[in-house]
CSV table of C-alpha atoms and ligand atoms in Angstrom, one decimal:
chain,number,residue,atom,x,y,z
A,10,MET,CA,-22.4,-2.0,-17.3
A,11,ALA,CA,-20.3,-1.1,-14.2
A,12,LEU,CA,-21.8,-3.4,-11.8
A,13,SER,CA,-21.0,-6.2,-14.4
A,14,ILE,CA,-16.7,-6.3,-13.9
A,15,ALA,CA,-18.4,-8.5,-10.1
A,16,GLN,CA,-18.4,-11.2,-13.1
A,17,PHE,CA,-15.3,-10.9,-13.6
A,18,THR,CA,-13.1,-11.8,-10.6
A,19,PHE,CA,-12.3,-15.6,-10.1
A,20,PHE,CA,-12.8,-15.9,-6.6
A,21,THR,CA,-15.9,-15.2,-4.4
A,22,ARG,CA,-14.3,-13.9,-0.3
A,23,ALA,CA,-14.2,-10.3,-0.1
A,24,ALA,CA,-10.7,-10.0,2.0
A,25,SER,CA,-8.3,-8.1,2.9
A,26,SER,CA,-5.3,-7.8,0.6
A,27,SER,CA,-3.3,-7.5,3.7
A,28,PHE,CA,-1.2,-10.5,4.5
A,29,LEU,CA,-2.0,-10.2,7.6
A,30,HIS,CA,-3.9,-12.6,9.4
A,31,ARG,CA,-4.0,-11.2,12.6
A,32,THR,CA,-3.1,-14.5,15.0
A,33,ASN,CA,-3.5,-14.1,19.5
A,34,ALA,CA,-3.2,-10.3,18.9
A,35,ARG,CA,-1.0,-9.4,22.0
A,36,PHE,CA,-0.9,-5.0,22.9
A,37,ASN,CA,2.4,-4.4,23.7
A,38,HIS,CA,2.0,-0.4,24.7
A,39,PHE,CA,4.5,1.6,24.7
A,40,THR,CA,5.5,5.9,24.3
A,41,PHE,CA,8.2,8.0,22.5
A,42,SER,CA,8.6,11.3,24.8
A,43,THR,CA,6.7,21.3,-6.5
A,44,PRO,CA,5.3,20.5,-9.6
A,45,PHE,CA,5.8,17.2,-10.7
A,46,SER,CA,8.2,16.5,-13.4
A,47,THR,CA,9.2,12.7,-13.9
A,48,ALA,CA,7.8,10.3,-17.2
A,49,ALA,CA,4.7,10.5,-15.9
A,50,ALA,CA,1.9,8.3,-17.9
A,51,THR,CA,-0.7,11.2,-18.2
A,52,CYS,CA,-4.5,10.7,-18.2
A,53,THR,CA,-6.8,12.9,-19.7
A,54,ARG,CA,-10.7,12.9,-20.1
A,55,LYS,CA,-12.8,12.4,-22.9
A,56,LYS,CA,-16.0,13.5,-23.1
A,57,ASN,CA,-17.7,10.3,-22.6
A,58,GLY,CA,-16.0,10.4,-18.8
A,59,ARG,CA,-13.6,8.0,-20.2
A,60,LEU,CA,-9.6,8.0,-19.2
A,61,SER,CA,-7.9,8.8,-22.7
A,62,VAL,CA,-3.5,7.8,-21.6
A,63,LEU,CA,-1.0,9.5,-23.9
A,64,SER,CA,2.2,8.7,-23.1
A,65,ALA,CA,5.0,5.4,-22.4
A,66,LEU,CA,6.9,6.3,-19.8
A,67,GLU,CA,10.7,4.6,-18.7
A,68,LEU,CA,10.4,3.1,-15.0
A,69,GLY,CA,13.9,1.3,-13.8
A,70,GLY,CA,15.2,1.1,-17.5
A,71,VAL,CA,12.4,-0.7,-18.7
A,72,LYS,CA,9.7,1.2,-21.3
A,73,ILE,CA,7.1,0.1,-20.6
A,74,ALA,CA,3.4,2.0,-23.1
A,75,ARG,CA,0.6,1.5,-22.5
A,76,ASP,CA,-0.5,-1.7,-24.1
A,77,ASP,CA,2.2,-2.8,-22.0
A,78,VAL,CA,0.4,-3.1,-18.9
A,79,VAL,CA,-3.4,-2.5,-20.4
A,80,ARG,CA,-4.5,-5.1,-22.2
A,81,ASP,CA,-8.7,-5.5,-22.9
A,82,ASP,CA,-8.0,-10.0,-21.9
A,83,PRO,CA,-9.4,-11.9,-19.5
A,84,THR,CA,-6.3,-12.5,-17.7
A,85,ASN,CA,-5.0,-8.7,-17.4
A,86,ASN,CA,-7.6,-6.7,-14.5
A,87,VAL,CA,-5.6,-3.1,-14.3
A,88,PRO,CA,-7.6,-0.7,-15.5
A,89,ASP,CA,-6.1,3.2,-17.2
A,90,SER,CA,-6.4,5.0,-13.9
A,91,ILE,CA,-4.2,2.7,-12.5
A,92,PHE,CA,-1.5,3.0,-15.4
A,93,SER,CA,-2.4,6.5,-15.5
A,94,LYS,CA,-0.3,6.4,-11.8
A,95,LEU,CA,3.0,4.2,-12.9
A,96,GLY,CA,5.9,6.1,-13.1
A,97,MET,CA,4.6,9.3,-11.3
A,98,GLN,CA,7.5,7.6,-8.2
A,99,LEU,CA,6.5,9.9,-5.5
A,100,HIS,CA,9.1,8.9,-3.5
A,101,LYS,CA,12.6,9.9,-5.7
A,102,ARG,CA,10.6,13.2,-5.2
A,103,ASN,CA,11.9,15.2,-2.2
A,104,GLN,CA,9.9,18.1,-2.4
A,105,HIS,CA,7.1,15.3,-1.7
A,106,PRO,CA,5.8,14.0,2.0
A,107,ILE,CA,6.9,10.1,0.6
A,108,GLY,CA,10.1,11.7,-0.6
A,109,ILE,CA,11.1,14.1,2.7
A,110,LEU,CA,10.0,10.4,4.7
A,111,LYS,CA,12.1,8.2,2.6
A,112,ASN,CA,15.3,10.6,2.7
A,113,ALA,CA,14.5,10.6,6.7
A,114,ILE,CA,14.4,7.3,6.9
A,115,TYR,CA,17.7,7.2,5.0
A,116,GLU,CA,19.5,9.4,7.4
A,117,TYR,CA,18.3,6.8,10.1
A,118,PHE,CA,20.2,4.2,8.3
A,119,ASP,CA,22.4,6.2,7.4
A,120,ALA,CA,23.5,6.9,10.6
A,121,SER,CA,22.9,3.6,13.1
A,122,TYR,CA,24.7,1.5,10.4
A,123,SER,CA,27.5,3.6,9.1
A,124,THR,CA,25.8,3.4,5.2
A,125,LYS,CA,25.9,-0.5,4.9
A,126,PHE,CA,22.3,-0.7,3.5
A,127,ASP,CA,22.5,-0.5,0.0
A,128,LYS,CA,19.5,1.7,-1.6
A,129,PHE,CA,17.2,0.9,-4.3
A,130,ASP,CA,14.4,3.1,-5.1
A,131,ASP,CA,14.1,2.4,-9.1
A,132,LEU,CA,13.1,-1.2,-9.5
A,133,CYS,CA,10.3,-1.9,-12.3
A,134,PRO,CA,7.0,-2.4,-11.1
A,135,LEU,CA,6.2,-4.8,-12.8
A,136,VAL,CA,7.3,-8.2,-11.9
A,137,SER,CA,6.4,-11.8,-11.8
A,138,VAL,CA,4.1,-14.1,-10.0
A,139,LYS,CA,7.3,-15.5,-9.1
A,140,GLN,CA,8.5,-12.3,-7.6
A,141,ASN,CA,5.5,-11.2,-6.1
A,142,PHE,CA,4.6,-14.3,-4.5
A,143,ASP,CA,6.5,-17.6,-5.5
A,144,ASP,CA,9.5,-16.5,-4.0
A,145,VAL,CA,8.5,-15.5,-0.8
A,146,LEU,CA,6.6,-18.1,-0.4
A,147,VAL,CA,3.0,-17.5,-0.6
A,148,PRO,CA,0.7,-20.3,-0.8
A,149,ALA,CA,-0.6,-21.2,-3.7
A,150,ASP,CA,-4.1,-20.3,-2.5
A,151,HIS,CA,-3.1,-17.4,-0.9
A,152,ILE,CA,-6.1,-14.8,-1.5
A,153,SER,CA,-4.2,-11.7,-2.0
A,154,ARG,CA,-3.0,-13.7,-5.0
A,155,SER,CA,-6.6,-13.1,-6.8
A,156,TYR,CA,-7.6,-11.4,-9.3
A,157,ASN,CA,-9.4,-9.6,-7.1
A,158,ASP,CA,-6.9,-8.6,-4.7
A,159,THR,CA,-3.7,-8.1,-7.3
A,160,TYR,CA,-3.2,-6.1,-10.7
A,161,TYR,CA,-3.1,-8.9,-12.7
A,162,VAL,CA,-1.1,-7.5,-16.6
A,163,ASP,CA,-1.1,-11.0,-17.8
A,164,SER,CA,-0.9,-14.7,-15.8
A,165,GLY,CA,2.8,-15.1,-15.2
A,166,THR,CA,2.5,-11.3,-14.1
A,167,VAL,CA,1.6,-8.3,-11.7
A,168,LEU,CA,1.8,-5.3,-10.6
A,169,ARG,CA,3.6,-5.5,-7.4
A,170,CYS,CA,1.7,-6.0,-4.2
A,171,HIS,CA,4.7,-5.5,-2.4
A,172,THR,CA,8.1,-4.6,-1.9
A,173,SER,CA,9.2,-7.9,-0.9
A,174,ALA,CA,8.6,-8.9,-4.7
A,175,HIS,CA,12.3,-7.8,-5.2
A,176,GLN,CA,14.0,-9.9,-1.4
A,177,ALA,CA,14.8,-12.9,-3.4
A,178,GLU,CA,16.2,-11.9,-6.0
A,179,LEU,CA,18.5,-9.2,-3.9
A,180,LEU,CA,19.8,-11.7,-2.0
A,181,ARG,CA,21.4,-13.7,-4.8
A,182,ASP,CA,22.6,-10.3,-6.0
A,183,GLY,CA,25.1,-11.1,-3.2
A,184,HIS,CA,23.2,-7.6,-1.0
A,185,THR,CA,23.0,-8.7,2.9
A,186,HIS,CA,22.2,-5.3,4.4
A,187,PHE,CA,19.0,-3.1,2.2
A,188,LEU,CA,16.1,-0.6,1.6
A,189,VAL,CA,14.2,-0.6,-1.5
A,190,THR,CA,11.0,1.9,-2.1
A,191,GLY,CA,8.8,1.2,-4.8
A,192,ASP,CA,4.6,2.2,-5.4
A,193,VAL,CA,3.1,-0.9,-5.0
A,194,TYR,CA,-0.5,-1.6,-6.6
A,195,ARG,CA,-3.3,-3.3,-4.8
A,196,ARG,CA,-7.3,-3.8,-5.9
A,197,ASP,CA,-8.9,-2.7,-2.2
A,198,SER,CA,-11.4,-0.9,-0.1
A,199,ILE,CA,-11.4,2.7,-0.4
A,200,ASP,CA,-11.3,5.1,2.5
A,201,SER,CA,-9.2,7.8,4.0
A,202,THR,CA,-6.0,5.0,4.7
A,203,HIS,CA,-6.8,3.2,1.6
A,204,TYR,CA,-5.9,3.5,-2.1
A,205,PRO,CA,-5.0,1.6,-4.6
A,206,VAL,CA,-1.1,2.3,-5.4
A,207,PHE,CA,0.9,3.3,-2.3
A,208,HIS,CA,4.3,3.3,-1.6
A,209,GLN,CA,6.4,0.5,0.4
A,210,MET,CA,9.9,0.3,1.6
A,211,GLU,CA,11.8,-3.0,2.6
A,212,GLY,CA,14.0,-3.2,4.8
A,213,PHE,CA,15.7,-5.8,4.8
A,214,ARG,CA,19.0,-7.8,7.5
A,215,VAL,CA,21.4,-10.6,6.9
A,216,PHE,CA,23.1,-12.3,10.3
A,217,SER,CA,25.9,-14.9,10.3
A,218,PRO,CA,26.4,-16.8,12.8
A,219,LYS,CA,28.8,-15.5,14.8
A,220,GLU,CA,26.6,-11.7,15.3
A,221,TRP,CA,24.7,-14.1,17.4
A,222,GLU,CA,26.6,-16.7,19.1
A,223,ALA,CA,28.1,-14.4,21.3
A,224,SER,CA,24.6,-12.7,22.2
A,225,GLY,CA,23.3,-16.7,24.0
A,226,LEU,CA,20.5,-16.1,22.2
A,227,ASP,CA,19.2,-17.9,19.4
A,228,GLY,CA,19.5,-16.3,15.8
A,229,THR,CA,15.8,-16.0,15.3
A,230,SER,CA,15.7,-14.1,19.6
A,231,TYR,CA,18.7,-12.6,18.5
A,232,ALA,CA,17.0,-10.8,14.5
A,233,ALA,CA,13.8,-10.4,16.7
A,234,GLU,CA,15.3,-8.5,19.2
A,235,ASP,CA,17.8,-6.7,16.8
A,236,LEU,CA,14.3,-5.9,14.3
A,237,LYS,CA,11.9,-4.3,16.6
A,238,LYS,CA,15.0,-2.1,18.4
A,239,CYS,CA,15.7,-1.1,15.1
A,240,LEU,CA,12.2,-0.2,13.4
A,241,GLU,CA,11.5,1.7,17.4
A,242,GLY,CA,14.9,3.4,17.1
A,243,LEU,CA,13.2,4.7,13.2
A,244,ALA,CA,10.1,5.4,15.3
A,245,ARG,CA,11.5,7.7,17.7
A,246,HIS,CA,13.8,9.6,15.0
A,247,LEU,CA,10.4,10.5,12.9
A,248,PHE,CA,8.1,11.2,15.7
A,249,GLY,CA,9.4,11.5,19.0
A,250,ALA,CA,6.3,11.1,20.5
A,251,VAL,CA,3.4,9.3,19.8
A,252,GLU,CA,2.0,6.6,21.2
A,253,MET,CA,2.7,2.7,19.5
A,254,ARG,CA,2.0,-1.0,20.0
A,255,TRP,CA,3.3,-4.2,18.5
A,256,ILE,CA,1.2,-7.1,17.7
A,257,ASP,CA,1.8,-10.1,16.8
A,258,ALA,CA,1.2,-11.2,13.2
A,259,TYR,CA,1.5,-13.6,10.1
A,260,PHE,CA,3.4,-13.6,7.4
A,261,PRO,CA,3.9,-16.5,5.1
A,262,PHE,CA,7.8,-14.9,4.9
A,263,THR,CA,8.9,-14.0,7.9
A,264,ASN,CA,8.2,-16.4,11.9
A,265,PRO,CA,8.0,-15.3,14.1
A,266,SER,CA,5.6,-12.0,12.9
A,267,PHE,CA,4.1,-8.1,13.9
A,268,GLU,CA,3.3,-5.0,13.1
A,269,LEU,CA,3.1,-1.9,14.8
A,270,GLU,CA,0.4,0.1,15.0
A,271,ILE,CA,0.2,3.9,15.7
A,272,TYR,CA,-2.7,5.4,17.4
A,273,PHE,CA,-3.8,8.5,15.0
A,274,GLN,CA,-7.2,10.4,14.2
A,275,GLU,CA,-8.5,8.5,17.1
A,276,LYS,CA,-8.1,5.1,15.9
A,277,TRP,CA,-5.3,2.5,15.3
A,278,MET,CA,-3.7,2.5,12.2
A,279,GLU,CA,-1.3,-0.5,11.2
A,280,VAL,CA,1.8,1.8,9.4
A,281,LEU,CA,4.2,-1.6,8.5
A,282,GLY,CA,4.6,-5.7,9.3
A,283,CYS,CA,8.0,-7.4,10.1
A,284,GLY,CA,9.1,-10.6,11.5
A,285,VAL,CA,11.8,-13.0,11.0
A,286,THR,CA,13.1,-14.3,8.2
A,287,GLU,CA,12.0,-17.4,7.6
A,288,GLN,CA,14.8,-19.8,6.7
A,289,GLU,CA,13.5,-21.5,3.4
A,290,ILE,CA,14.0,-18.2,1.5
A,291,LEU,CA,17.8,-17.6,2.9
A,292,ARG,CA,18.3,-21.0,1.5
A,293,ASN,CA,17.0,-20.8,-1.7
A,294,ASN,CA,18.7,-18.1,-2.4
A,295,GLY,CA,22.1,-18.4,-1.6
A,296,GLN,CA,22.1,-17.5,2.3
A,297,LEU,CA,23.2,-20.9,4.2
A,298,ASP,CA,23.7,-20.5,7.6
A,299,SER,CA,22.4,-17.3,8.0
A,300,VAL,CA,19.5,-15.5,9.6
A,301,ALA,CA,17.8,-12.5,8.6
A,302,TRP,CA,15.1,-9.5,9.2
A,303,ALA,CA,12.6,-8.1,6.9
A,304,PHE,CA,9.9,-5.2,7.3
A,305,GLY,CA,7.7,-3.1,4.6
A,306,LEU,CA,6.5,-0.2,6.6
A,307,GLY,CA,3.5,1.5,4.1
A,308,LEU,CA,5.5,5.3,4.0
A,309,GLU,CA,2.0,6.8,3.1
A,310,ARG,CA,0.6,6.0,6.2
A,311,LEU,CA,3.4,7.1,7.6
A,312,ALA,CA,3.8,10.8,6.3
A,313,MET,CA,0.1,11.1,7.6
A,314,VAL,CA,1.5,10.4,10.7
A,315,LEU,CA,4.6,13.0,10.8
A,316,PHE,CA,3.2,15.6,9.1
A,317,ASP,CA,-0.6,15.9,9.7
A,318,ILE,CA,-2.0,14.9,6.3
A,319,PRO,CA,-5.6,13.5,6.7
A,320,ASP,CA,-6.7,11.7,3.9
A,321,ILE,CA,-5.0,9.6,1.9
A,322,ARG,CA,-5.8,10.9,-1.8
A,323,LEU,CA,-3.8,14.2,-0.8
A,324,PHE,CA,-0.6,13.0,-1.8
A,325,TRP,CA,-2.0,12.8,-5.5
A,326,THR,CA,-2.8,16.2,-5.3
A,327,THR,CA,-1.3,18.6,-8.1
A,328,ASP,CA,-3.0,21.5,-6.1
A,329,GLU,CA,-0.1,23.9,-5.5
A,330,ARG,CA,-1.7,24.6,-2.0
A,331,PHE,CA,-0.7,21.0,-0.8
A,332,THR,CA,2.8,21.1,-2.9
A,333,SER,CA,4.0,24.5,-1.3
A,334,GLN,CA,3.6,23.0,2.1
A,335,PHE,CA,6.7,21.2,1.9
A,336,THR,CA,10.2,21.3,1.6
A,337,LYS,CA,13.5,19.2,0.7
A,338,GLY,CA,14.4,17.9,4.4
A,339,LYS,CA,12.1,19.3,6.2
A,340,MET,CA,10.9,17.0,8.9
A,341,GLY,CA,8.1,19.2,11.2
A,342,ILE,CA,6.1,20.2,9.3
A,343,LYS,CA,3.0,19.9,10.0
A,344,PHE,CA,-0.3,20.5,6.9
A,345,LYS,CA,-2.4,22.9,6.7
A,346,PRO,CA,-6.4,21.8,5.9
A,347,PHE,CA,-6.3,24.5,3.2
A,348,SER,CA,-10.5,23.9,2.6
A,349,LYS,CA,-12.6,21.6,4.3
A,350,PHE,CA,-15.8,21.0,1.3
A,351,PRO,CA,-18.2,18.7,3.1
A,352,PRO,CA,-18.7,15.2,1.9
A,353,CYS,CA,-21.9,14.3,0.3
A,354,TYR,CA,-23.9,10.4,0.9
A,355,LYS,CA,-25.3,9.3,-1.8
A,356,ASP,CA,-26.5,5.4,-0.3
A,357,MET,CA,-27.3,2.3,-3.1
A,358,SER,CA,-29.0,-1.2,-2.4
A,359,PHE,CA,-28.7,-3.9,-4.4
A,360,TRP,CA,-29.4,-7.7,-4.6
A,361,ILE,CA,-25.4,-9.4,-4.5
A,362,ASN,CA,-24.5,-12.6,-6.6
A,363,GLU,CA,-21.0,-15.0,-5.8
A,364,SER,CA,-19.1,-13.6,-7.7
A,365,PHE,CA,-20.0,-10.0,-6.3
A,366,THR,CA,-17.0,-8.9,-4.3
A,367,GLU,CA,-15.8,-5.5,-2.7
A,368,ASN,CA,-12.6,-4.9,-3.9
A,369,ASN,CA,-15.0,-5.0,-7.0
A,370,LEU,CA,-17.2,-2.0,-6.2
A,371,CYS,CA,-15.3,-0.3,-5.5
A,372,GLU,CA,-12.7,-0.2,-8.9
A,373,VAL,CA,-15.6,0.5,-10.6
A,374,VAL,CA,-16.1,3.3,-8.0
A,375,ARG,CA,-12.9,4.8,-8.5
A,376,GLY,CA,-13.1,3.9,-12.4
A,377,VAL,CA,-16.0,6.3,-13.1
A,378,ALA,CA,-15.7,9.4,-10.0
A,379,GLY,CA,-11.5,9.2,-9.6
A,380,ASP,CA,-10.6,11.2,-6.2
A,381,LEU,CA,-13.7,12.2,-6.0
A,382,ALA,CA,-14.8,9.0,-3.9
A,383,GLU,CA,-13.7,9.3,-0.2
A,384,GLU,CA,-15.3,6.0,1.1
A,385,VAL,CA,-17.3,3.6,0.1
A,386,GLN,CA,-18.9,2.1,3.2
A,387,LEU,CA,-21.2,-1.1,4.4
A,388,ILE,CA,-23.9,0.2,6.0
A,389,ASP,CA,-27.2,-2.8,5.8
A,390,ASN,CA,-26.6,-5.9,5.0
A,391,PHE,CA,-29.6,-7.9,4.5
A,392,THR,CA,-30.6,-11.6,3.4
A,393,ASN,CA,-34.4,-12.8,2.8
A,394,LYS,CA,-36.3,-16.1,3.4
A,395,LYS,CA,-35.3,-17.2,0.4
A,396,GLY,CA,-31.8,-17.1,0.8
A,397,MET,CA,-31.2,-14.2,-1.1
A,398,THR,CA,-28.4,-10.8,-0.1
A,399,SER,CA,-28.7,-7.5,-0.7
A,400,HIS,CA,-26.1,-5.0,0.3
A,401,CYS,CA,-26.2,-1.3,0.5
A,402,TYR,CA,-23.3,1.0,0.5
A,403,ARG,CA,-22.9,4.2,1.6
A,404,ILE,CA,-20.9,6.1,-0.7
A,405,ALA,CA,-19.6,9.3,0.3
A,406,TYR,CA,-17.4,12.4,-2.7
A,407,ARG,CA,-15.8,14.7,-1.9
A,408,SER,CA,-12.8,17.4,-3.3
A,409,MET,CA,-9.4,17.8,-1.7
A,410,GLU,CA,-9.8,21.1,-4.2
A,411,ARG,CA,-13.4,22.1,-4.1
A,412,SER,CA,-17.1,22.1,-3.8
A,413,LEU,CA,-18.9,19.2,-5.6
A,414,THR,CA,-22.5,20.5,-7.1
A,415,ASP,CA,-25.3,18.0,-6.6
A,416,GLU,CA,-25.4,17.4,-10.9
A,417,GLU,CA,-21.7,16.2,-11.0
A,418,ILE,CA,-23.0,13.4,-8.1
A,419,ASN,CA,-25.6,12.5,-8.9
A,420,GLU,CA,-24.5,11.8,-12.4
A,421,LEU,CA,-21.7,9.6,-10.8
A,422,GLN,CA,-24.2,8.2,-8.6
A,423,VAL,CA,-25.8,7.3,-11.8
A,424,ARG,CA,-22.5,5.3,-13.4
A,425,VAL,CA,-21.6,3.6,-10.8
A,426,THR,CA,-25.3,1.4,-10.3
A,427,VAL,CA,-26.0,1.6,-14.1
B,505,FA5,C1,3.0,-6.4,3.2
B,505,FA5,O1,3.3,-5.6,2.1
B,505,FA5,C2,4.4,-7.1,3.7
B,505,FA5,N1,5.3,-7.4,2.7
B,505,FA5,C3,5.0,-6.7,4.6
B,505,FA5,C4,6.3,-7.2,5.3
B,505,FA5,C5,7.9,-7.4,4.6
B,505,FA5,C6,6.1,-8.2,6.1
B,505,FA5,C7,8.3,-7.9,5.9
B,505,FA5,C8,7.3,-8.9,7.1
B,505,FA5,C9,8.3,-8.9,6.2
B,505,FA5,P1,1.2,-5.4,4.7
B,505,FA5,O2,0.3,-6.4,3.9
B,505,FA5,O3,0.6,-5.7,6.2
B,505,FA5,O4,2.0,-6.3,4.7
B,505,FA5,O5,1.3,-3.9,4.2
B,505,FA5,C10,2.3,-3.3,5.3
B,505,FA5,C11,2.3,-2.2,4.9
B,505,FA5,O6,1.8,-0.8,3.6
B,505,FA5,C12,0.8,-2.0,5.8
B,505,FA5,O7,1.2,-1.8,7.2
B,505,FA5,C13,0.5,-0.3,5.7
B,505,FA5,O8,1.1,0.6,6.3
B,505,FA5,C14,0.8,0.2,4.0
B,505,FA5,N2,-0.4,-0.5,3.2
B,505,FA5,C15,-1.1,-1.5,3.1
B,505,FA5,N3,-2.2,-1.2,2.7
B,505,FA5,C16,-2.3,-0.5,2.2
B,505,FA5,C17,-2.8,0.3,1.1
B,505,FA5,N4,-3.9,0.0,0.2
B,505,FA5,N5,-3.2,1.6,1.2
B,505,FA5,C18,-2.1,2.6,2.4
B,505,FA5,N6,-1.6,1.9,3.1
B,505,FA5,C19,-1.1,0.0,2.1
B,506,MG,MG1,-1.1,-5.4,7.6
């Protein structure tokens, strides 16, 4: 049953949901010396292992019931495990690493721009396809629009896959300096830095002509310089010394576009995307002669570096050995791992057809194993003389909280492969 979900997808290409299509990678190296209580949709596991969702919730003033989000309908691909994350709002918990980080970024903006940035952290994550894609000029055939990459509630409504979904409405409402923090949702791969629900903070700043005219620079160069200065200042505020580099990038909504990477766990990790906003977005939303910059920070990725959190799944644990390590307003804390149970690896091989995608496989694995799935990695790819392709994936299972029994893992693996 599990792998047949692959048939569901309307697209055949397995690709990352990132908005980035890396162009000409040019590297600039530099170094800078509670228990959960909000209204979350709760899930319990039934005897047959399926999740049953108990409650409805209210988000940004909008009442949302399970049936509004999870439906047995071909235009819907939201599983209960995702519905259960709606309303968790980790970014609104002052003692949680994501909330502590949000507040630290607010502090930096308040101090650097005399509280000029308007802050939003309660905008509803259910948005229209227009808000999520059209308003920020994502082309009709862009991979991020596919059912393989985005959670669709119906053909016109999605769980936002980035906080950029709110740019246009806030511009139209007359905001020129704003920060939007929220949970975002993507069908994505499984490893220590990817999770189907994560948090972003969008930043947006509009300049009027008199701000750049005096500088002798054109508006775009002025905004790009200011953007990098702002984000480098933020990085210094958060991290002090850490190794980073800028990379030229591509986003449909900015030009030029950049990404910032930080060296973490012996790898370069992408932490944010940013750039100078496309004129069309400003024009469409009432800003005629302006230029603007925008950025989207990945809060989990930044918090991993800041608090030394080795795995993105930890943000969701309710284990007190995790939650009790963090304190409101305290930035210097380094997470002390409370257990290091060994991972258990299981390999599976199968012939694929053209409807197979890796995101669908990951969705199946998460559906069966939840947060016990640590990584899904393609380890062999073979095509025979008849043109049939087989893939071998290695699945790493590990609990952050306890040892898993062989029996338990074998049972999970059987349910993934059936
Ligand atoms: C975007 O989402 C753009 N909207 C960012 C942006 C805003 C660019 C404004 C320009 C102007 P991207 O898909 O690269 O871009 O995601 C932004 C950040 O979110 C990444 O740098 C990364 O830190 C984080 N991120 C992306 N996917 C995941 C994931 N599955 N799990 C955790 N963090 C993720
Ligand atoms: Mg990216």
